[in-house]
Short mmCIF file of C-alpha atoms and ligand atoms in Angstrom, two decimals:
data_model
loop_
_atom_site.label_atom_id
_atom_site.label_comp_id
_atom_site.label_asym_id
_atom_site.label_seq_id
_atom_site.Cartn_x
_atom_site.Cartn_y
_atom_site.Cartn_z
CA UNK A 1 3.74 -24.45 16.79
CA UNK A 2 0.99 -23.55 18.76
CA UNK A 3 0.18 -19.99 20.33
CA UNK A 4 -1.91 -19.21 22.69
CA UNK A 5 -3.31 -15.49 21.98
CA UNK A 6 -4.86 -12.89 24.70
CA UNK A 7 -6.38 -9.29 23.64
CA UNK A 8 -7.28 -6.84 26.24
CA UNK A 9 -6.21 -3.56 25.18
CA UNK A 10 -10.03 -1.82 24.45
CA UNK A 11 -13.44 -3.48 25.60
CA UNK A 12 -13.26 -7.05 23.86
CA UNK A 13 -11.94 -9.94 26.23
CA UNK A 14 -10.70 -12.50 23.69
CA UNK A 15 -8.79 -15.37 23.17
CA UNK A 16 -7.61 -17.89 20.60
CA UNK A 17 -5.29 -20.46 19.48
CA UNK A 18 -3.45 -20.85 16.12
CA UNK A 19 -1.36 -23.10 14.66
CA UNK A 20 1.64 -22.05 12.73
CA UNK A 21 0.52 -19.08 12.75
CA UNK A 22 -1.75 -19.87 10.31
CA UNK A 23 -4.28 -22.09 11.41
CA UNK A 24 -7.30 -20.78 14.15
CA UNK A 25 -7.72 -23.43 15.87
CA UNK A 26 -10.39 -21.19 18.07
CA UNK A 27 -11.46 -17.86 18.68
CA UNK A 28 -13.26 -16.62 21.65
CA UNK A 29 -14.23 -12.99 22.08
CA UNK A 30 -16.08 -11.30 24.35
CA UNK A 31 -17.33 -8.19 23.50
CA UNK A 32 -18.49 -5.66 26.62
CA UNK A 33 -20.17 -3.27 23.54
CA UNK A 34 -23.39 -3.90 25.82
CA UNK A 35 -22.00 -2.53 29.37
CA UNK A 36 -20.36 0.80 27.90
CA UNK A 37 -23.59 1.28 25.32
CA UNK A 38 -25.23 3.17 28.17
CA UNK A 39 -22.27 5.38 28.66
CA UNK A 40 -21.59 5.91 24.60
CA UNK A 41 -18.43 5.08 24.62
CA UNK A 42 -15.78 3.40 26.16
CA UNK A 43 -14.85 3.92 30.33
CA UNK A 44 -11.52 2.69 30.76
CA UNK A 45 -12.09 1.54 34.51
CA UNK A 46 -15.61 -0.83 33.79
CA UNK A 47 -13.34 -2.15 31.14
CA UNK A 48 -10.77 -3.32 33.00
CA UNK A 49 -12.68 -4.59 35.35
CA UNK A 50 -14.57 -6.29 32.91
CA UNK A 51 -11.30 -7.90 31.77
CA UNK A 52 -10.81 -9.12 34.51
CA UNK A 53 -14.06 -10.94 35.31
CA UNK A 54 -14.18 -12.55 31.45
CA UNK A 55 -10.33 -13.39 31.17
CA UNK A 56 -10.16 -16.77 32.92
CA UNK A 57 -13.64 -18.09 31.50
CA UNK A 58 -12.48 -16.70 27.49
CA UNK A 59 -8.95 -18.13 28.13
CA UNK A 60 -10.64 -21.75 29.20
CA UNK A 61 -12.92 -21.57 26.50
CA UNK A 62 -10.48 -21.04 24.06
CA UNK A 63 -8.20 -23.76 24.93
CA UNK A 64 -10.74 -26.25 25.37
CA UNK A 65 -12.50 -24.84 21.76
CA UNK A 66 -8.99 -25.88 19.88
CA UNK A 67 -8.93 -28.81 22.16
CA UNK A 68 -5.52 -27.94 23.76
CA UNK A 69 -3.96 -27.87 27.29
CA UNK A 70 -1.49 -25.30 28.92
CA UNK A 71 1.25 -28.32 28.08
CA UNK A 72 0.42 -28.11 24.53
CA UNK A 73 1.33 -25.04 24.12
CA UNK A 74 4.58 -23.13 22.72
CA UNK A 75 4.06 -19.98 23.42
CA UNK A 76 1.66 -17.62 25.17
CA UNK A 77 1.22 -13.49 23.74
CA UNK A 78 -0.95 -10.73 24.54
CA UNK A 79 -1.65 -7.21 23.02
CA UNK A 80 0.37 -4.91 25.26
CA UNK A 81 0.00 -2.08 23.25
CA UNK A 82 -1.53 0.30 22.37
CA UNK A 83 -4.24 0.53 24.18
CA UNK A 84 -6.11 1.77 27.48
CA UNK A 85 -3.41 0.54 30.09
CA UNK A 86 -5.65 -1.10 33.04
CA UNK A 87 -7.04 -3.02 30.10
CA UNK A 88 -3.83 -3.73 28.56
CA UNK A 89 -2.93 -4.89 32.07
CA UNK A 90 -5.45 -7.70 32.56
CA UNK A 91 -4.31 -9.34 29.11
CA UNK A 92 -0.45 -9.22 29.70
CA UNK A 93 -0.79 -10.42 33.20
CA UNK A 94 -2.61 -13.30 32.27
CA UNK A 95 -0.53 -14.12 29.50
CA UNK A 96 2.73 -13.81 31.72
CA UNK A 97 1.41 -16.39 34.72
CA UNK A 98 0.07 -18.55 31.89
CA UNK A 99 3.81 -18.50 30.32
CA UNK A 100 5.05 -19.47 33.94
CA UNK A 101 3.16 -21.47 35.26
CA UNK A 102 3.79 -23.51 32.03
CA UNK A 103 7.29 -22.98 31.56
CA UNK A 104 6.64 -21.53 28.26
CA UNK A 105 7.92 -17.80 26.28
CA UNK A 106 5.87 -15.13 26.96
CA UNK A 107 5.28 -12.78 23.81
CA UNK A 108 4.26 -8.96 23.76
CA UNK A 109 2.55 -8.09 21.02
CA UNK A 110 2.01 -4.42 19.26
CA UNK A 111 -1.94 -4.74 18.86
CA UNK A 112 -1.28 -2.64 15.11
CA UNK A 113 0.92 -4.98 13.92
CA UNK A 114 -1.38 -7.75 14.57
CA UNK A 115 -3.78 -5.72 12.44
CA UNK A 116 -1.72 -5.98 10.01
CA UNK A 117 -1.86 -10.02 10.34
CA UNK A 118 -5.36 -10.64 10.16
CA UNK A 119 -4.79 -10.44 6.30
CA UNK A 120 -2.59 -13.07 6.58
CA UNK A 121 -4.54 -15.44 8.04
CA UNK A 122 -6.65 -15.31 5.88
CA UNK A 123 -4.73 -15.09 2.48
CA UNK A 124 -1.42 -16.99 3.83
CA UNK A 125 -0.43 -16.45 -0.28
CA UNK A 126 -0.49 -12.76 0.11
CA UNK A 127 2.73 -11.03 -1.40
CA UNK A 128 4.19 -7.76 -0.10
CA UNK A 129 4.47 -5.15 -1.26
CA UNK A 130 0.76 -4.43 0.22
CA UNK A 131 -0.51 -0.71 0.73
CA UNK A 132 -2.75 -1.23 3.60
CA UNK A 133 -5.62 0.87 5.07
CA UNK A 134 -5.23 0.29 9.44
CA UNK A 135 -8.88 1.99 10.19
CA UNK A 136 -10.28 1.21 13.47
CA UNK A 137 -11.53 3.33 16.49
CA UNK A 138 -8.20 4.62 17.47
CA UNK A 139 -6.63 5.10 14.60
CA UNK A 140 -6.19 5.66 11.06
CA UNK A 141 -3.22 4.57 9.35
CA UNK A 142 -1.95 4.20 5.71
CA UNK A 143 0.96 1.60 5.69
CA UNK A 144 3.51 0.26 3.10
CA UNK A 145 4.10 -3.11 4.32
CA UNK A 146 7.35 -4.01 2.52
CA UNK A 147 7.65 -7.61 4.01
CA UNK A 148 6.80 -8.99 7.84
CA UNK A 149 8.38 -6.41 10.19
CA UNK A 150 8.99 -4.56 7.51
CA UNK A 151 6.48 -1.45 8.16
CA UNK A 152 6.14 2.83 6.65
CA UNK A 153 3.79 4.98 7.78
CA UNK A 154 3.16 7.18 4.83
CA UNK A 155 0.11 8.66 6.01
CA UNK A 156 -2.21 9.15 8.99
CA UNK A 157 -5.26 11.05 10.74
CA UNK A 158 -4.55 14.74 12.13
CA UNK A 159 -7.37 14.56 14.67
CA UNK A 160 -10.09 11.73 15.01
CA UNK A 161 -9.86 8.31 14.09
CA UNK A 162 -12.07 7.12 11.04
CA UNK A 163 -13.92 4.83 13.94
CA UNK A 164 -13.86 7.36 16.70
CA UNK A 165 -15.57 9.27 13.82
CA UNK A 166 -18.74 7.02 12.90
CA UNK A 167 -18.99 6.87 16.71
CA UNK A 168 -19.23 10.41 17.30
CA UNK A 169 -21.79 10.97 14.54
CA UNK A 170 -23.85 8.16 15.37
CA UNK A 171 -24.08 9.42 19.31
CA UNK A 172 -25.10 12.92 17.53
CA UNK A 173 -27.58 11.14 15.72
CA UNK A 174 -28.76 9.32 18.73
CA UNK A 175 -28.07 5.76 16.90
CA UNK A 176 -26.21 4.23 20.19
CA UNK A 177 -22.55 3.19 20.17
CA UNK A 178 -20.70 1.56 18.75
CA UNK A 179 -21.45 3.74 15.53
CA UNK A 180 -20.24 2.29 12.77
CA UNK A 181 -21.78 -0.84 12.26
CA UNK A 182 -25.73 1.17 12.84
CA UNK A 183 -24.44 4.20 10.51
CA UNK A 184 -23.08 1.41 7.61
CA UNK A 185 -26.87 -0.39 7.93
CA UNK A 186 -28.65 2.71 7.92
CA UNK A 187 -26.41 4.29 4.79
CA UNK A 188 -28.20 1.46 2.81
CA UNK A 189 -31.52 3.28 2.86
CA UNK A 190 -30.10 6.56 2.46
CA UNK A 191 -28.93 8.60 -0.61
CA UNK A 192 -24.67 9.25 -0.71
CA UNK A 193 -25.46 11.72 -2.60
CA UNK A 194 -27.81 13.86 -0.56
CA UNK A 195 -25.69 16.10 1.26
CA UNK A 196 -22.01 17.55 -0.33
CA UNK A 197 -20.52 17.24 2.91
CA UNK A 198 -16.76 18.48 3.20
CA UNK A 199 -14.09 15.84 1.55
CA UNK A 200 -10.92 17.45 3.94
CA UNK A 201 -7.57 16.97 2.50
CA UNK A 202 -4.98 17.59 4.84
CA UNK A 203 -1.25 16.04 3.55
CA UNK A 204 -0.94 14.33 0.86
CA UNK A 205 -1.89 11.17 2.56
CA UNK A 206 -3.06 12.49 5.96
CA UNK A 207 -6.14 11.87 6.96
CA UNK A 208 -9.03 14.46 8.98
CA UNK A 209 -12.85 13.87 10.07
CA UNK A 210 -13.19 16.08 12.75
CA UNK A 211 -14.21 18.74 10.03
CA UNK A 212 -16.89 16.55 8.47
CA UNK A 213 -17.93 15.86 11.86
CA UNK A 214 -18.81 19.23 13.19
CA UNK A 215 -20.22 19.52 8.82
CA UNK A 216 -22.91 16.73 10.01
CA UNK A 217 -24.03 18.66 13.63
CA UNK A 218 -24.19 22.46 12.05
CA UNK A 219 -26.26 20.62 8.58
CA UNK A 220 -28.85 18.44 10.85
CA UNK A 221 -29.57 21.79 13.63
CA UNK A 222 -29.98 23.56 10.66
CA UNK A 223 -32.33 21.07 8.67
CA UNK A 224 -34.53 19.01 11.61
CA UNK A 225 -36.42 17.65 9.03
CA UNK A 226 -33.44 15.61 7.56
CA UNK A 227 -34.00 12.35 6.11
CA UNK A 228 -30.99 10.78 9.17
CA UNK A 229 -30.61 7.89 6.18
CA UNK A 230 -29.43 10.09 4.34
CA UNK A 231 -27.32 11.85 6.22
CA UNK A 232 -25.86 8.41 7.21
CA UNK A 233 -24.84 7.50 4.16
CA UNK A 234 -23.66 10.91 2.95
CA UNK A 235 -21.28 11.36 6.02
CA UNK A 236 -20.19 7.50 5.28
CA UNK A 237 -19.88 8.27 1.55
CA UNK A 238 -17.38 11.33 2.23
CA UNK A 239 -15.07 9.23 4.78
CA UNK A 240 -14.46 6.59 2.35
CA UNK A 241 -14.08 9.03 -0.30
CA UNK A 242 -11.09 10.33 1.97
CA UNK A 243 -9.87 6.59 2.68
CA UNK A 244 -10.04 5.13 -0.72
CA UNK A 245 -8.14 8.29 -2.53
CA UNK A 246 -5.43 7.78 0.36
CA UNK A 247 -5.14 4.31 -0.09
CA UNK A 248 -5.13 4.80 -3.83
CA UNK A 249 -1.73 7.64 -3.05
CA UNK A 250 -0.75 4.86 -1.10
CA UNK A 251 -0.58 2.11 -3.53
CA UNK A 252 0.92 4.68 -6.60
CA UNK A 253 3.68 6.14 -3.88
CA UNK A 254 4.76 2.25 -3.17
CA UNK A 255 3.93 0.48 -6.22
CA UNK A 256 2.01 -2.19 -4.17
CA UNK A 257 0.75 -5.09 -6.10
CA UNK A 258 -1.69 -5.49 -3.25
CA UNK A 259 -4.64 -3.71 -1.36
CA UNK A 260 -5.62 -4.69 2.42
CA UNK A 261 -8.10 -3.01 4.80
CA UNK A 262 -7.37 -4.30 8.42
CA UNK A 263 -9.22 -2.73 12.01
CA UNK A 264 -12.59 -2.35 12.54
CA UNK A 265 -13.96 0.34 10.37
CA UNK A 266 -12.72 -2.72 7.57
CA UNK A 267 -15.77 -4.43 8.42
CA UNK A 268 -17.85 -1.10 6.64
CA UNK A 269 -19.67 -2.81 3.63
CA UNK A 270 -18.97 0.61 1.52
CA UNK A 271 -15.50 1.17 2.16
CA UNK A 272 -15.19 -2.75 1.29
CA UNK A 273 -17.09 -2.48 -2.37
CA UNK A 274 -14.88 0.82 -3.32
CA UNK A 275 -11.78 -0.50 -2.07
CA UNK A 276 -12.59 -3.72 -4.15
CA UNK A 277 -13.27 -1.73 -7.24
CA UNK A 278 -10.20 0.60 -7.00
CA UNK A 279 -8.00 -2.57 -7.13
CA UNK A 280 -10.17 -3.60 -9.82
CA UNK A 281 -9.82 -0.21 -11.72
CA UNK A 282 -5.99 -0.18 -11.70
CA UNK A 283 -5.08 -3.95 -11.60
CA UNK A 284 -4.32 -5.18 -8.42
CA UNK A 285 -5.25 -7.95 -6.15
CA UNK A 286 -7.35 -7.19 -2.85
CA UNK A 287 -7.58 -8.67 0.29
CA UNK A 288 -10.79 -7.73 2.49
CA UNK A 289 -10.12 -10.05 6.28
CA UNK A 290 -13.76 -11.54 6.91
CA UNK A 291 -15.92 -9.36 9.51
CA UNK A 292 -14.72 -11.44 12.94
CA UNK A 293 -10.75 -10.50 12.00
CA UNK A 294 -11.82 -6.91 10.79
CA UNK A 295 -12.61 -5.94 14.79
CA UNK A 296 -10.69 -6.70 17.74
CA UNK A 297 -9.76 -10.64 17.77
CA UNK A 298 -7.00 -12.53 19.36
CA UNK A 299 -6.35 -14.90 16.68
CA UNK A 300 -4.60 -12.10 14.58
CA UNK A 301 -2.50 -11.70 18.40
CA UNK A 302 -1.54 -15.02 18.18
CA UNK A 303 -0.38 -14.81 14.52
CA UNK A 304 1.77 -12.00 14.74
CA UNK A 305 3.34 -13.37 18.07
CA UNK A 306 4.15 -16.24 16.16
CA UNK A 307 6.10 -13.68 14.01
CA UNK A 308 7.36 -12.32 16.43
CA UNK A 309 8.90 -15.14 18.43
CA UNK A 310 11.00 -16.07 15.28
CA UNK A 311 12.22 -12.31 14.68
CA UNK A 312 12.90 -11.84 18.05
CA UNK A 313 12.60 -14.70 20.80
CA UNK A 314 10.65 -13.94 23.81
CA UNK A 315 9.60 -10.94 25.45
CA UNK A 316 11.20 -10.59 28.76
CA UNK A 317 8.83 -11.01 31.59
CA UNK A 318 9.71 -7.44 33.25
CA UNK A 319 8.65 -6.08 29.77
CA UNK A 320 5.44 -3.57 30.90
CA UNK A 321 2.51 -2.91 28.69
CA UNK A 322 2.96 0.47 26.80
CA UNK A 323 -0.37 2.14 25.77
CA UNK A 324 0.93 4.62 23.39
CA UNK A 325 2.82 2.12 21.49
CA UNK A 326 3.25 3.26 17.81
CA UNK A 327 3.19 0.82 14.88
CA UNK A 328 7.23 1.59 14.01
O1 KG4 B 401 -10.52 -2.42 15.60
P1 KG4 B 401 -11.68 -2.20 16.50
O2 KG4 B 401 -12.55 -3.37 16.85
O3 KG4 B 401 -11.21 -1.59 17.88
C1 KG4 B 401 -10.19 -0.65 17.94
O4 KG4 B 401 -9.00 -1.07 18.00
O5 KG4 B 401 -10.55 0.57 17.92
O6 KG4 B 401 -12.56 -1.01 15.85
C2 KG4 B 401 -13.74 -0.52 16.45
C3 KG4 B 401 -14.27 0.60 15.59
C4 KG4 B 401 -15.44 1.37 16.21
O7 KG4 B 401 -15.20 2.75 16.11
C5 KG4 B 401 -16.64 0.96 15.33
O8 KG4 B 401 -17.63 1.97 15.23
C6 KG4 B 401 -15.97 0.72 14.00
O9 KG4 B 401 -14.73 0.09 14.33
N1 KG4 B 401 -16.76 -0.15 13.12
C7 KG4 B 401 -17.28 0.26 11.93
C8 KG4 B 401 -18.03 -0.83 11.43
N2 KG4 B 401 -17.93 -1.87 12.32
C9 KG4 B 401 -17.14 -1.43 13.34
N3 KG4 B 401 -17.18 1.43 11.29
C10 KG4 B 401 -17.84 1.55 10.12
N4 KG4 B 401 -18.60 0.58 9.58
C11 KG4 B 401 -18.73 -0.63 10.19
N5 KG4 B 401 -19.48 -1.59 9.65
ZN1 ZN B 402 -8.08 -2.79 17.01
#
């Protein structure tokens, strides 16, 4: 069974192929973090326009990376939702003259779900019940994954996304964009302890930044001289304080045997080590997806299509891309 994977919905252009859902045969992505640097974030509209001058050359690379034709394929998915929709767009209309033009299923796939997959690639021996941590830089989401399909949302942000929020800071800071991975590096030279920024605790599980994040601006115009190190790594230090207690609510409120991080803020080395020693602390096994499946990747699209096409068949081709697509 091999699927051919597209993912379109933010500013990566990627593509892969796997094999029984399982196997990556390649992995192509194309990451436009350069062109939207100078804006500090995201524009929707250079995005999609991006999309659409990378998606042929990513698609062709892909195939010919896993050494595959159109022909050899089963099945052809894309990511059509959530996300920004003229993004979205690109990806799912690609994927749907690929799937015709080959005579092959055509597979819409909920880009948080195949979040949720990335773990699986990599662990394929992974056993449910998991109590996974969905942290990227639209949202922030504790799940109980019960089985495939088989998804609870116990918990999730009340304003900004854990992502949205390292990105935020860092523009503050005037590190550049995208935030987290420059705020993680620079928290290694800086002291957690430094500043007792706010630890917010909305729900029981909920999650909240945008406190913090007005916390960091009112404690650096009020102290210029700041070492920013060590603001780095105290603002890091209090949102995986949050994360790690919700995940560990998580995991007691489901009796998971299993802890996962999935989405991009997964790729933070901090929130990695004290998610590793929580399951360590109270018994349990941990699965940590290496750094390329942590961010936006179309091999973990092509897995949970995969899914997907056995749960459900095909998507019908008049299905439309849907960018405020929840997880359940
Ligand atoms: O999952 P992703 O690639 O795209 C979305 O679906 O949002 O996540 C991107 C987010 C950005 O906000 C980025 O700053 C954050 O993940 N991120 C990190 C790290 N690497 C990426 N946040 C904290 N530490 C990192 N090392
Ligand atoms: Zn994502």
């Amino acid at each position: 069974m091999l699927v051919l994977g597209i993912e379109t919905s933010c500013d990566e252009t990627a593509a892969a192929v796997v094999e029984d859902g399982r196997i990556v045969r390649s992995s192509v992505v194309s990451s436009q973090v350069d062109l939207h640097a100078q804006f500090g974030g995201v524009v929707p509209e250079v995005a999609s326009r991006a999309h659409v001058d990378l998606i042929v050359p990513v698609v062709a690379d892909a195939l010919g990376e896993a050494g595959v034709e159109l022909a050899d394929l089963d099945a052809v998915a894309a990511t059509h939702g959530p996300g920004l929709a003229g993004a979205l767009l690109v990806g799912v209309s690609a994927a749907k003259a690929l799937a015709l033009v080959g005579g092959l299923p055509y597979v819409g796939v909920n880009h948080l779900e195949a979040h949720l997959y990335a773990g699986w690639l990599e662990h394929p021996d992974m056993e449910p019940p998991l109590a996974v941590l969905l942290v990227s830089g639209g949202h922030t989401m504790l799940v109980a994954v019960d089985g495939p399909g088989a998804y609870r949302v116990l918990g999730q942000t009340v304003d900004d996304a854990a992502g949205e929020a390292f990105d935020k800071v860092a523009r503050f800071l005037g590190l550049g964009y995208p935030g987290g991975p420059v705020i993680d590096r620079l928290a290694r030279t800086g002291d957690p302890g430094a500043i007792p920024f706010p630890r917010a605790m909305p729900g029981e599980i909920d999650c909240s930044f945008s406190g913090l994040k007005t916390a960091v601006v009112q404690h650096v115009r009020a102290n210029p001289d700041v070492v920013v190190a060590d603001v780095a790594a105290s603002f890091q230090e209090a949102v995986v304080d949050q994360l790690v207690e919700k995940l560990a609510i998580t995991a007691d409120a489901t009796d998971a045997t299993t802890l996962v991080l999935g989405g991009g803020v997964a790729a933070n080395s901090r929130l990695r080590e004290r998610t590793a020693a929580l399951a360590a602390a109270t018994g349990r096994a941990v699965f940590l997806p290496p750094l390329a499946l942590c961010t936006d990747n179309a091999a973990m699209i092509a897995a949970a299509a995969t899914y997907r096409l056995g749960a459900d068949g095909p998507t019908p081709l008049d299905t439309g891309v849907d960018p405020g697509l929840g997880l359940v």
